[in-house]
Short mmCIF file of C-alpha atoms and ligand atoms in Angstrom, two decimals:
data_model
loop_
_atom_site.label_atom_id
_atom_site.label_comp_id
_atom_site.label_asym_id
_atom_site.label_seq_id
_atom_site.Cartn_x
_atom_site.Cartn_y
_atom_site.Cartn_z
CA UNK A 1 136.97 101.82 118.62
CA UNK A 2 134.29 99.74 116.94
CA UNK A 3 133.71 100.72 113.31
CA UNK A 4 130.56 100.23 111.23
CA UNK A 5 130.63 97.02 109.20
CA UNK A 6 131.99 97.33 105.65
CA UNK A 7 129.27 98.38 103.23
CA UNK A 8 126.95 99.70 105.95
CA UNK A 9 126.55 103.34 106.91
CA UNK A 10 124.76 105.62 109.29
CA UNK A 11 122.23 108.01 107.86
CA UNK A 12 122.42 111.29 109.74
CA UNK A 13 120.58 114.61 109.82
CA UNK A 14 120.27 116.68 107.74
CA UNK A 15 120.30 113.88 105.10
CA UNK A 16 117.57 111.99 106.96
CA UNK A 17 115.29 115.01 106.50
CA UNK A 18 115.58 114.47 102.76
CA UNK A 19 114.99 110.71 103.17
CA UNK A 20 111.85 111.43 105.14
CA UNK A 21 110.62 114.03 102.70
CA UNK A 22 111.07 111.57 99.82
CA UNK A 23 109.33 108.77 101.74
CA UNK A 24 106.40 110.99 102.69
CA UNK A 25 105.95 112.03 99.04
CA UNK A 26 106.24 108.46 97.84
CA UNK A 27 103.64 107.23 100.35
CA UNK A 28 101.24 109.97 99.28
CA UNK A 29 101.72 109.04 95.62
CA UNK A 30 101.17 105.34 96.37
CA UNK A 31 97.93 106.25 98.13
CA UNK A 32 96.76 108.17 95.05
CA UNK A 33 97.38 105.08 92.91
CA UNK A 34 95.62 102.83 95.44
CA UNK A 35 98.73 100.99 96.62
CA UNK A 36 98.82 99.84 100.24
CA UNK A 37 101.75 99.00 102.47
CA UNK A 38 102.99 95.52 103.27
CA UNK A 39 105.79 94.82 105.75
CA UNK A 40 107.55 91.49 105.50
CA UNK A 41 110.37 90.06 107.65
CA UNK A 42 113.94 91.06 106.81
CA UNK A 43 115.04 87.42 107.02
CA UNK A 44 113.47 84.43 105.36
CA UNK A 45 114.13 80.80 104.55
CA UNK A 46 117.12 80.80 102.18
CA UNK A 47 115.32 78.63 99.64
CA UNK A 48 112.74 81.39 99.06
CA UNK A 49 115.47 83.47 97.43
CA UNK A 50 117.38 80.69 95.72
CA UNK A 51 114.19 79.46 94.07
CA UNK A 52 112.79 82.82 93.04
CA UNK A 53 115.78 85.04 92.31
CA UNK A 54 117.66 82.05 90.86
CA UNK A 55 120.65 79.90 91.91
CA UNK A 56 122.85 81.22 89.11
CA UNK A 57 122.30 84.91 89.73
CA UNK A 58 125.06 86.93 91.38
CA UNK A 59 122.63 87.85 94.14
CA UNK A 60 122.09 84.26 95.25
CA UNK A 61 125.41 82.67 94.27
CA UNK A 62 127.68 85.33 95.79
CA UNK A 63 125.90 88.04 97.69
CA UNK A 64 123.48 86.69 100.28
CA UNK A 65 124.06 86.91 104.00
CA UNK A 66 123.16 83.36 104.94
CA UNK A 67 123.51 81.46 108.17
CA UNK A 68 122.54 78.17 109.67
CA UNK A 69 119.94 78.72 112.36
CA UNK A 70 120.36 75.99 114.96
CA UNK A 71 117.39 74.12 116.33
CA UNK A 72 116.40 75.07 119.89
CA UNK A 73 114.60 72.23 121.56
CA UNK A 74 112.55 69.43 120.06
CA UNK A 75 109.93 71.55 118.32
CA UNK A 76 112.34 73.36 115.97
CA UNK A 77 114.54 72.13 113.20
CA UNK A 78 117.78 73.62 111.91
CA UNK A 79 117.15 75.92 108.99
CA UNK A 80 119.17 77.95 106.54
CA UNK A 81 118.14 81.61 106.81
CA UNK A 82 119.11 84.66 104.77
CA UNK A 83 118.76 88.40 105.07
CA UNK A 84 116.49 89.49 102.26
CA UNK A 85 118.45 90.66 99.20
CA UNK A 86 115.28 92.04 97.57
CA UNK A 87 111.62 92.52 98.38
CA UNK A 88 109.55 90.75 95.73
CA UNK A 89 110.12 87.16 96.85
CA UNK A 90 108.90 87.91 100.38
CA UNK A 91 105.85 89.75 99.08
CA UNK A 92 104.88 86.84 96.82
CA UNK A 93 105.42 84.43 99.71
CA UNK A 94 103.07 86.56 101.81
CA UNK A 95 100.56 86.71 98.93
CA UNK A 96 100.49 82.91 98.87
CA UNK A 97 100.56 82.47 102.66
CA UNK A 98 97.60 84.78 103.29
CA UNK A 99 95.67 83.72 100.18
CA UNK A 100 95.45 87.32 99.06
CA UNK A 101 94.41 86.09 95.62
CA UNK A 102 91.13 84.72 97.05
CA UNK A 103 89.76 88.27 97.10
CA UNK A 104 89.63 87.99 93.31
CA UNK A 105 90.96 91.53 92.88
CA UNK A 106 94.37 92.97 92.17
CA UNK A 107 96.64 93.47 95.15
CA UNK A 108 98.61 96.69 94.89
CA UNK A 109 101.28 96.50 97.54
CA UNK A 110 104.32 98.55 98.48
CA UNK A 111 107.20 98.00 100.87
CA UNK A 112 109.92 100.35 102.11
CA UNK A 113 112.90 98.90 103.94
CA UNK A 114 116.47 97.64 104.06
CA UNK A 115 117.90 94.96 101.75
CA UNK A 116 121.21 93.16 102.11
CA UNK A 117 123.74 92.07 99.49
CA UNK A 118 127.41 91.31 99.99
CA UNK A 119 128.56 93.43 97.05
CA UNK A 120 131.81 95.32 96.64
CA UNK A 121 131.00 98.63 98.35
CA UNK A 122 131.37 101.84 96.33
CA UNK A 123 129.43 105.04 95.78
CA UNK A 124 125.79 104.04 95.31
CA UNK A 125 126.44 100.43 96.23
CA UNK A 126 126.16 99.25 99.81
CA UNK A 127 125.73 95.96 101.64
CA UNK A 128 122.76 97.33 103.52
CA UNK A 129 120.71 99.57 101.27
CA UNK A 130 117.08 100.66 101.10
CA UNK A 131 114.48 99.88 98.52
CA UNK A 132 111.05 101.26 97.83
CA UNK A 133 109.22 98.32 96.26
CA UNK A 134 105.79 98.09 94.73
CA UNK A 135 103.96 95.21 93.13
CA UNK A 136 100.64 94.62 91.35
CA UNK A 137 99.73 90.97 91.70
CA UNK A 138 96.51 89.00 91.37
CA UNK A 139 94.61 86.27 89.57
CA UNK A 140 94.45 86.54 85.76
CA UNK A 141 90.67 87.12 85.99
CA UNK A 142 91.44 90.40 87.79
CA UNK A 143 93.47 91.58 84.81
CA UNK A 144 96.91 91.03 86.31
CA UNK A 145 98.35 89.98 82.96
CA UNK A 146 97.15 93.04 81.08
CA UNK A 147 99.71 95.39 79.50
CA UNK A 148 97.59 98.14 81.07
CA UNK A 149 99.17 97.23 84.42
CA UNK A 150 102.69 97.60 83.01
CA UNK A 151 101.78 100.99 81.61
CA UNK A 152 100.12 102.04 84.87
CA UNK A 153 103.24 101.14 86.85
CA UNK A 154 105.56 102.94 84.43
CA UNK A 155 103.33 106.02 84.36
CA UNK A 156 103.26 106.03 88.18
CA UNK A 157 107.07 105.87 88.26
CA UNK A 158 107.43 108.75 85.83
CA UNK A 159 105.06 110.80 88.00
CA UNK A 160 106.84 109.73 91.18
CA UNK A 161 110.28 110.74 89.92
CA UNK A 162 108.91 114.04 88.62
CA UNK A 163 107.16 114.81 91.90
CA UNK A 164 110.13 114.00 94.15
CA UNK A 165 111.99 116.46 91.93
CA UNK A 166 114.35 114.20 89.94
CA UNK A 167 115.21 115.82 86.63
CA UNK A 168 116.49 114.19 83.43
CA UNK A 169 115.75 110.58 84.26
CA UNK A 170 115.81 108.06 81.43
CA UNK A 171 113.62 105.02 81.00
CA UNK A 172 114.98 101.89 79.32
CA UNK A 173 112.60 99.16 78.32
CA UNK A 174 112.86 95.58 77.13
CA UNK A 175 110.83 92.41 76.89
CA UNK A 176 112.45 89.15 77.96
CA UNK A 177 109.47 87.08 76.76
CA UNK A 178 107.76 84.17 78.43
CA UNK A 179 109.21 80.85 79.58
CA UNK A 180 108.90 79.28 76.11
CA UNK A 181 110.62 82.22 74.39
CA UNK A 182 113.31 82.19 77.01
CA UNK A 183 114.04 78.51 76.48
CA UNK A 184 114.43 79.13 72.73
CA UNK A 185 116.55 82.21 73.35
CA UNK A 186 118.76 80.41 75.84
CA UNK A 187 119.30 77.65 73.29
CA UNK A 188 120.26 80.22 70.64
CA UNK A 189 122.60 81.93 73.08
CA UNK A 190 124.23 78.65 74.00
CA UNK A 191 124.88 77.90 70.35
CA UNK A 192 126.19 81.37 69.60
CA UNK A 193 128.43 81.29 72.65
CA UNK A 194 129.96 77.91 71.93
CA UNK A 195 132.67 79.06 69.48
CA UNK A 196 133.57 82.23 71.47
CA UNK A 197 133.03 81.42 75.11
CA UNK A 198 136.65 80.35 75.70
CA UNK A 199 137.65 84.01 75.11
CA UNK A 200 135.32 85.20 77.86
CA UNK A 201 135.62 85.59 81.64
CA UNK A 202 135.31 82.61 83.98
CA UNK A 203 131.82 83.66 85.10
CA UNK A 204 130.59 83.78 81.51
CA UNK A 205 132.10 80.38 80.77
CA UNK A 206 130.11 78.94 83.62
CA UNK A 207 126.94 80.87 82.80
CA UNK A 208 127.11 79.82 79.14
CA UNK A 209 126.45 76.32 80.41
CA UNK A 210 124.07 76.88 83.31
CA UNK A 211 122.09 80.02 82.45
CA UNK A 212 123.24 81.74 79.24
CA UNK A 213 120.88 84.70 79.70
CA UNK A 214 123.03 85.81 82.63
CA UNK A 215 125.95 86.33 80.22
CA UNK A 216 124.17 89.54 79.21
CA UNK A 217 124.70 90.87 82.77
CA UNK A 218 128.49 90.58 82.43
CA UNK A 219 130.34 93.81 83.19
CA UNK A 220 133.84 92.69 82.11
CA UNK A 221 134.92 95.24 79.43
CA UNK A 222 136.73 92.68 77.19
CA UNK A 223 133.56 90.58 76.95
CA UNK A 224 131.32 93.42 75.76
CA UNK A 225 132.07 93.25 71.99
CA UNK A 226 131.31 89.51 72.05
CA UNK A 227 128.06 90.07 73.95
CA UNK A 228 127.02 92.81 71.53
CA UNK A 229 127.18 90.31 68.66
CA UNK A 230 124.98 87.69 70.38
CA UNK A 231 121.41 87.05 69.14
CA UNK A 232 118.79 89.55 70.32
CA UNK A 233 115.85 88.56 72.52
CA UNK A 234 113.34 90.41 70.29
CA UNK A 235 113.90 87.82 67.56
CA UNK A 236 112.67 85.07 69.88
CA UNK A 237 109.46 86.57 71.28
CA UNK A 238 106.28 84.72 70.34
CA UNK A 239 103.25 86.56 68.99
CA UNK A 240 101.42 87.12 72.32
CA UNK A 241 104.62 88.50 73.92
CA UNK A 242 105.28 90.75 70.95
CA UNK A 243 101.70 92.08 71.11
CA UNK A 244 101.90 92.58 74.86
CA UNK A 245 105.09 94.61 74.53
CA UNK A 246 103.67 96.66 71.64
CA UNK A 247 100.58 97.46 73.75
CA UNK A 248 102.72 98.66 76.66
CA UNK A 249 104.71 100.91 74.34
CA UNK A 250 101.58 102.30 72.67
CA UNK A 251 100.16 103.34 76.07
CA UNK A 252 103.43 105.02 77.06
CA UNK A 253 103.41 106.87 73.74
CA UNK A 254 99.82 107.95 74.37
CA UNK A 255 100.66 109.56 77.73
CA UNK A 256 103.92 110.97 76.39
CA UNK A 257 106.46 109.10 78.50
CA UNK A 258 109.79 108.89 76.67
CA UNK A 259 111.79 105.63 76.69
CA UNK A 260 114.40 103.76 74.74
CA UNK A 261 114.62 100.04 74.04
CA UNK A 262 117.65 98.23 75.46
CA UNK A 263 117.69 94.63 74.30
CA UNK A 264 120.54 93.70 76.60
CA UNK A 265 118.65 94.65 79.73
CA UNK A 266 117.60 91.29 81.18
CA UNK A 267 117.99 92.36 84.85
CA UNK A 268 119.91 90.33 87.41
CA UNK A 269 117.02 88.19 88.63
CA UNK A 270 115.68 85.06 86.96
CA UNK A 271 111.97 85.52 87.69
CA UNK A 272 111.29 88.21 85.10
CA UNK A 273 108.99 87.60 82.13
CA UNK A 274 107.94 89.98 79.35
CA UNK A 275 108.42 93.67 80.29
CA UNK A 276 111.61 94.68 82.10
CA UNK A 277 112.70 98.25 82.75
CA UNK A 278 115.21 100.50 84.41
CA UNK A 279 115.23 104.22 85.14
CA UNK A 280 118.70 105.79 85.14
CA UNK A 281 120.10 109.16 86.14
CA UNK A 282 123.27 110.87 84.95
CA UNK A 283 124.25 112.19 88.39
CA UNK A 284 125.05 108.73 89.75
CA UNK A 285 128.29 107.81 87.97
CA UNK A 286 128.89 104.11 87.34
CA UNK A 287 125.87 102.92 89.36
CA UNK A 288 123.40 104.85 87.23
CA UNK A 289 120.26 102.74 87.80
CA UNK A 290 117.88 104.49 90.19
CA UNK A 291 115.34 101.73 89.95
CA UNK A 292 114.52 98.54 88.13
CA UNK A 293 111.64 96.20 87.69
CA UNK A 294 109.51 94.10 85.45
CA UNK A 295 106.83 91.52 85.06
CA UNK A 296 107.06 88.14 86.78
CA UNK A 297 104.06 86.13 85.66
CA UNK A 298 105.30 82.73 86.88
CA UNK A 299 106.80 83.47 90.28
CA UNK A 300 103.78 82.61 92.41
CA UNK A 301 103.48 79.18 90.78
CA UNK A 302 107.22 78.64 91.07
CA UNK A 303 106.71 79.07 94.83
CA UNK A 304 103.80 76.61 94.75
CA UNK A 305 101.16 79.31 94.87
CA UNK A 306 98.19 79.95 92.56
CA UNK A 307 98.58 81.48 89.12
CA UNK A 308 99.22 85.13 89.88
CA UNK A 309 100.78 87.24 87.14
CA UNK A 310 102.44 90.36 88.49
CA UNK A 311 104.55 93.38 87.78
CA UNK A 312 106.69 95.38 90.17
CA UNK A 313 109.78 97.44 90.74
CA UNK A 314 112.35 98.43 93.32
CA UNK A 315 113.64 101.97 93.66
CA UNK A 316 117.14 102.15 95.15
CA UNK A 317 116.39 104.78 97.75
CA UNK A 318 120.07 105.45 98.52
CA UNK A 319 120.62 106.19 94.85
CA UNK A 320 117.48 108.27 94.50
CA UNK A 321 118.73 110.44 97.37
CA UNK A 322 122.24 110.65 95.84
CA UNK A 323 120.73 111.67 92.50
CA UNK A 324 118.60 114.37 94.16
CA UNK A 325 121.65 115.64 96.06
CA UNK A 326 123.67 115.72 92.83
CA UNK A 327 121.07 118.21 91.58
CA UNK A 328 121.63 120.37 94.64
CA UNK A 329 118.46 119.29 96.44
CA UNK A 330 118.57 120.82 99.90
CA UNK A 331 118.01 118.48 102.78
CA UNK A 332 117.08 120.43 105.86
CA UNK A 333 113.53 121.50 106.57
CA UNK A 334 113.66 125.10 107.81
CA UNK A 335 113.13 125.66 111.49
CA UNK A 336 110.52 128.36 111.87
CA UNK A 337 111.33 129.76 115.30
CA UNK A 338 113.93 129.74 118.02
CA UNK A 339 112.42 130.73 121.36
CA UNK A 340 115.04 132.49 123.51
CA UNK A 341 114.25 132.96 127.24
CA UNK A 342 116.08 135.96 128.61
CA UNK A 343 116.89 136.07 132.33
CA UNK A 344 116.26 133.83 135.30
CA UNK A 345 112.80 132.35 135.77
CA UNK A 346 112.03 132.63 132.03
CA UNK A 347 112.47 128.95 131.09
CA UNK A 348 108.95 128.06 132.20
CA UNK A 349 107.40 130.93 130.25
CA UNK A 350 109.46 129.98 127.21
CA UNK A 351 108.38 126.35 127.45
CA UNK A 352 104.75 127.43 127.63
CA UNK A 353 105.14 129.66 124.59
CA UNK A 354 107.03 127.00 122.62
CA UNK A 355 104.29 124.51 123.52
CA UNK A 356 101.62 126.82 122.12
CA UNK A 357 103.58 127.39 118.92
CA UNK A 358 104.41 123.72 118.40
CA UNK A 359 100.80 122.74 118.99
CA UNK A 360 99.83 125.34 116.40
CA UNK A 361 102.07 123.49 113.92
CA UNK A 362 105.10 125.80 114.08
CA UNK A 363 108.50 124.09 114.28
CA UNK A 364 110.27 125.67 117.23
CA UNK A 365 113.48 125.09 119.13
CA UNK A 366 114.08 126.29 122.66
CA UNK A 367 117.06 128.01 124.31
CA UNK A 368 117.85 128.38 127.99
CA UNK A 369 117.48 131.25 130.46
CA UNK A 370 121.18 130.94 131.34
CA UNK A 371 122.23 131.88 127.80
CA UNK A 372 123.19 135.47 127.05
CA UNK A 373 121.24 137.03 124.21
CA UNK A 374 124.31 136.85 121.93
CA UNK A 375 124.58 133.12 122.47
CA UNK A 376 120.86 132.64 121.78
CA UNK A 377 121.27 134.46 118.48
CA UNK A 378 124.21 132.25 117.54
CA UNK A 379 122.24 129.12 118.38
CA UNK A 380 119.20 130.32 116.43
CA UNK A 381 121.37 130.94 113.38
CA UNK A 382 123.13 127.60 113.69
CA UNK A 383 119.74 125.90 113.90
CA UNK A 384 118.77 127.64 110.66
CA UNK A 385 115.75 129.32 112.29
CA UNK A 386 113.79 131.87 110.32
CA UNK A 387 112.81 133.89 113.42
CA UNK A 388 114.07 134.31 116.94
CA UNK A 389 111.39 135.01 119.57
CA UNK A 390 112.73 136.73 122.67
CA UNK A 391 110.91 136.24 125.93
CA UNK A 392 112.02 138.23 129.00
CA UNK A 393 110.25 139.78 132.00
CA UNK A 394 108.85 142.72 130.03
CA UNK A 395 107.51 140.46 127.29
CA UNK A 396 105.78 138.21 129.80
CA UNK A 397 104.24 141.24 131.55
CA UNK A 398 102.99 142.73 128.26
CA UNK A 399 102.06 139.31 126.82
CA UNK A 400 103.79 140.23 123.58
CA UNK A 401 107.14 139.16 122.25
CA UNK A 402 110.10 140.54 120.36
CA UNK A 403 110.31 138.71 117.05
CA UNK A 404 113.31 139.17 114.81
CA UNK A 405 113.55 137.96 111.23
CA UNK A 406 117.08 136.57 111.15
CA UNK A 407 117.53 137.08 107.41
CA UNK A 408 116.31 140.67 107.13
CA UNK A 409 117.16 141.79 110.67
CA UNK A 410 113.72 143.36 111.03
CA UNK A 411 112.37 143.24 114.61
CA UNK A 412 108.75 143.73 115.71
CA UNK A 413 106.61 143.23 118.83
CA UNK A 414 103.86 140.64 118.33
CA UNK A 415 101.01 139.89 120.79
CA UNK A 416 100.72 136.25 121.88
CA UNK A 417 97.44 135.76 120.00
CA UNK A 418 99.02 136.72 116.64
CA UNK A 419 102.36 135.05 117.09
CA UNK A 420 101.77 131.70 115.35
CA UNK A 421 100.21 133.43 112.35
CA UNK A 422 103.14 135.83 112.12
CA UNK A 423 105.74 133.03 112.27
CA UNK A 424 103.90 130.99 109.69
CA UNK A 425 104.30 133.74 107.07
P1 AMP B 1 117.45 95.08 91.82
O1 AMP B 1 116.72 94.60 93.05
O2 AMP B 1 118.79 94.44 91.64
O3 AMP B 1 116.59 95.03 90.61
O4 AMP B 1 117.79 96.61 92.06
C1 AMP B 1 116.82 97.62 92.07
C2 AMP B 1 117.49 98.92 92.45
O5 AMP B 1 118.02 98.82 93.78
C3 AMP B 1 118.70 99.27 91.60
O6 AMP B 1 118.32 99.96 90.44
C4 AMP B 1 119.49 100.16 92.54
O7 AMP B 1 119.00 101.48 92.49
C5 AMP B 1 119.19 99.57 93.91
N1 AMP B 1 120.30 98.71 94.38
C6 AMP B 1 120.56 97.43 94.06
N2 AMP B 1 121.64 96.98 94.71
C7 AMP B 1 122.09 97.99 95.48
C8 AMP B 1 123.18 98.16 96.40
N3 AMP B 1 124.01 97.18 96.69
N4 AMP B 1 123.33 99.38 96.99
C9 AMP B 1 122.48 100.40 96.73
N5 AMP B 1 121.44 100.30 95.89
C10 AMP B 1 121.24 99.12 95.26
#
């Protein structure tokens, strides 16, 4: 028997009902904030990710699904391709490709789809997982650099999590500064690491040389006390970065969104500048981050595009669903009616009635004239229907139907014209 590939999984009903409910809510919220959908390919040129996410990140150095795509014929050349490990790089590539900045306005884009990382699978961590991404990107003249955008994004996320029904989320905030600050901070880290790095894990020893900031991502327990004593990024922010971060915080305070500052949160991608953030939830165990994001003011230029400061985030949809389920969120949408034909020749009448109900917006399932009434009742209950509608010869003749409320057991006769209204109650 062929098994699903390690780290992948099938999403089945009734869970998919919850996925769809969340996605429908999220799309409606995005529309209210004037975000519009973008769909990018799920595979791209490998160098898009190595240049943007960063060679030294775990994502690029260990986790990408990469293959050599052979040339077919004269007109193609061999190319290294990768399944997308995240959404932002592809969106910025599309922004550059289609000259979206030429409009002179902010682009507010969102993307929902699968991402791929060869991580060690565990609860809340998969090799194919789903992200809900959103980005605000545009030329500086459109205000893309403003702390107002950071605050708008964070306020939208707080509203989004509240409206999908997630309780007790926590927001952690940090500023990783601009490129100049980062260079100074990296230098300070390198110096501070020099006398202690030999006590640390092999990854940290390498990172201390190549990209010291990534040491802060280390999860090895023995390394944590050393990392806690390293210099803090806040000491290396220049005045404009400090002011930017203070402005973001002041706006969050104004609208009453609670947060805490976590100076170690640098996020596992190299393109971040200034604000970074994560929302966590207690119901997720070790993988507690529901979503993460931040500002990436230099990414477009890094990819040879125009200056286009930006801020964005990715919600881990798998984890959002797990967190909702940990709160007892119920998945299945209730079926309103089960239409049960009773006796031979009744299937066509039942189909006609079900058609009328479904067209009137009632969710209805349909039995079969060969089923005994007892079996129809069992099926209706299994389907979780609120009502069973019985349709036999007498009902067809009278043009009214026996409707039983499966919870209360109450049964009434309802004329065809009133049926949809009755079931909708
Ligand atoms: P990142 O793109 O690494 O900033 O991650 C953003 C969010 O995606 C995280 O907060 C998680 O909720 C989710 N995520 C990242 N990696 C995985 C994974 N392997 N499986 C499931 N969710 C993930």
